[in-house]
């Protein structure tokens, strides 16, 4: 991970969503994979990790899909608040719920799919849809997943 732009230039069109400069780095360490625990370098995260029952585990802990859902939902919501504020809208009372699904793919591995449910109770449907579309362009998680996994956004 660097803040150089030389790699961006070589990457062509994909460079549009890459950071020009890294301003923050989060670090977490997995101990034992899906049946272990995860910690962050700053001590804010120390969680037991377990396979969900649907994947053959006991479910006695969080899992990477829950953590990804929490991260994506939070990040998308912040992007939504940002674009709302830029357009003069107060999004107090809005919510974003994220669902992350996992299942086998055609390459004998596993893939993910995401569904984001956005609630903007104070806005009419047209304005809400515009802000959600703008947030999807701003959100780093949306930019990272675009073209890689299915992301469905439901506005309700």
Coordinates of C-alpha atoms in Angstrom, one line a residue:
X1 CA 0.0 0.0 0.0
X2 CA 1.5 3.3 -1.1
X3 CA 0.4 6.8 -1.8
X4 CA 2.2 6.9 -5.2
X5 CA 0.3 7.8 -8.3
X6 CA 2.7 5.9 -10.7
X7 CA 0.8 2.7 -10.2
X8 CA -2.5 4.5 -10.8
X9 CA -1.3 5.8 -14.1
X10 CA -0.4 2.3 -15.2
X11 CA -3.8 1.0 -14.1
X12 CA -5.7 3.1 -16.6
X13 CA -9.4 3.5 -16.0
X14 CA -9.3 1.6 -12.7
X15 CA -7.3 4.4 -11.3
X16 CA -10.4 6.6 -11.0
X17 CA -11.4 5.0 -7.7
X18 CA -8.0 4.5 -6.2
X19 CA -6.9 6.8 -3.5
X20 CA -4.4 9.5 -4.6
X21 CA -2.9 9.5 -1.1
X22 CA -3.4 7.1 1.9
X23 CA -4.6 9.1 4.9
X24 CA -5.5 6.3 7.3
X25 CA -4.6 2.6 7.5
X26 CA -6.6 0.2 9.6
X27 CA -4.9 -3.0 10.7
X28 CA -6.4 -6.2 12.0
X29 CA -4.9 -9.6 12.6
X30 CA -6.7 -13.0 12.3
X31 CA -5.6 -15.7 14.7
X32 CA -7.0 -19.1 13.7
X33 CA -9.1 -18.1 10.7
X34 CA -12.8 -18.6 10.8
X35 CA -12.5 -20.6 14.1
X36 CA -10.3 -18.2 16.1
X37 CA -10.3 -14.5 16.9
X38 CA -9.5 -11.2 15.4
X39 CA -7.7 -8.2 16.9
X40 CA -7.0 -4.6 15.7
X41 CA -3.6 -3.0 16.3
X42 CA -5.2 -0.3 18.4
X43 CA -7.1 -2.7 20.7
X44 CA -10.5 -1.5 19.6
X45 CA -11.4 -4.9 18.2
X46 CA -10.9 -8.2 20.0
X47 CA -13.6 -10.6 18.7
X48 CA -14.2 -14.3 18.7
X49 CA -14.7 -15.6 15.2
X50 CA -16.7 -18.7 14.3
X51 CA -18.2 -20.4 11.3
X52 CA -22.0 -19.8 11.0
X53 CA -24.1 -22.9 11.3
X54 CA -25.0 -22.6 7.6
X55 CA -21.4 -23.2 6.8
X56 CA -21.0 -26.1 9.3
X57 CA -19.9 -24.2 12.4
X58 CA -21.4 -23.6 15.8
X59 CA -22.0 -19.8 15.2
X60 CA -20.5 -19.0 18.6
X61 CA -18.8 -15.8 17.4
X62 CA -18.9 -13.2 14.7
X63 CA -17.8 -13.9 11.2
X64 CA -16.2 -12.1 8.3
X65 CA -19.5 -11.6 6.5
X66 CA -21.0 -9.8 9.6
X67 CA -17.9 -7.6 9.9
X68 CA -18.1 -6.8 6.1
X69 CA -21.8 -6.0 6.4
X70 CA -21.1 -3.7 9.4
X71 CA -18.3 -1.9 7.5
X72 CA -20.1 -1.5 4.2
X73 CA -23.3 -0.4 5.8
X74 CA -21.6 2.2 8.0
X75 CA -19.4 3.5 5.1
X76 CA -22.3 3.7 2.7
X77 CA -24.4 5.5 5.3
X78 CA -21.6 8.0 5.9
X79 CA -21.3 8.6 2.1
X80 CA -25.1 9.1 2.0
X81 CA -24.9 11.7 4.8
X82 CA -22.0 13.4 3.0
X83 CA -23.8 13.8 -0.4
X84 CA -27.0 14.7 1.5
X85 CA -25.3 17.5 3.3
X86 CA -23.6 18.7 0.1
X87 CA -27.1 19.0 -1.5
X88 CA -28.5 20.7 1.6
X89 CA -30.5 17.8 3.1
X90 CA -30.4 16.8 6.8
X91 CA -30.5 13.0 6.8
X92 CA -31.2 12.6 10.5
X93 CA -33.2 9.5 11.0
X94 CA -31.9 7.7 7.9
X95 CA -30.5 4.2 8.2
X96 CA -28.6 1.7 6.0
X97 CA -28.9 -2.0 6.7
X98 CA -26.4 -4.3 4.9
X99 CA -26.7 -8.0 4.2
X100 CA -23.7 -10.0 3.0
X101 CA -24.3 -13.4 1.5
X102 CA -21.7 -16.0 0.8
X103 CA -21.9 -19.1 -1.3
X104 CA -20.0 -21.3 -3.7
X105 CA -19.0 -19.9 -7.1
X106 CA -18.3 -21.5 -10.4
X107 CA -14.5 -21.5 -9.8
X108 CA -14.7 -24.0 -6.9
X109 CA -14.3 -21.2 -4.4
X110 CA -16.8 -18.9 -2.7
X111 CA -18.2 -15.5 -3.7
X112 CA -20.1 -12.7 -1.9
X113 CA -23.3 -10.7 -2.7
X114 CA -24.5 -7.6 -0.9
X115 CA -27.9 -6.0 -0.4
X116 CA -28.1 -2.5 1.1
X117 CA -31.5 -1.4 2.4
X118 CA -31.6 2.4 2.7
X119 CA -34.3 4.3 4.6
X120 CA -34.6 8.0 4.0
X121 CA -38.0 8.8 5.6
X122 CA -37.7 12.6 5.3
X123 CA -37.2 12.7 1.5
X124 CA -39.4 12.1 -1.5
X125 CA -38.5 9.1 -3.7
X126 CA -36.9 11.0 -6.5
X127 CA -34.5 13.0 -4.3
X128 CA -33.7 9.8 -2.2
X129 CA -32.9 7.8 -5.3
X130 CA -30.6 10.6 -6.6
X131 CA -28.7 10.8 -3.3
X132 CA -28.4 7.0 -3.1
X133 CA -26.9 6.9 -6.6
X134 CA -24.4 9.6 -5.6
X135 CA -23.5 7.8 -2.4
X136 CA -22.8 4.6 -4.4
X137 CA -20.3 6.6 -6.5
X138 CA -18.6 8.1 -3.4
X139 CA -18.5 5.2 -1.0
X140 CA -15.1 3.4 -0.9
X141 CA -16.8 0.0 -0.3
X142 CA -19.0 0.5 -3.4
X143 CA -15.9 1.5 -5.4
X144 CA -14.0 -1.5 -4.2
X145 CA -16.8 -4.0 -5.0
X146 CA -18.1 -2.5 -8.2
X147 CA -17.8 -5.1 -11.0
X148 CA -16.5 -7.7 -8.5
X149 CA -19.7 -8.7 -6.6
X150 CA -23.4 -8.2 -6.9
X151 CA -24.5 -5.2 -4.9
X152 CA -28.2 -4.5 -4.8
X153 CA -29.5 -1.3 -3.2
X154 CA -33.1 -1.2 -2.0
X155 CA -34.7 2.1 -1.2
X156 CA -37.6 2.0 1.2

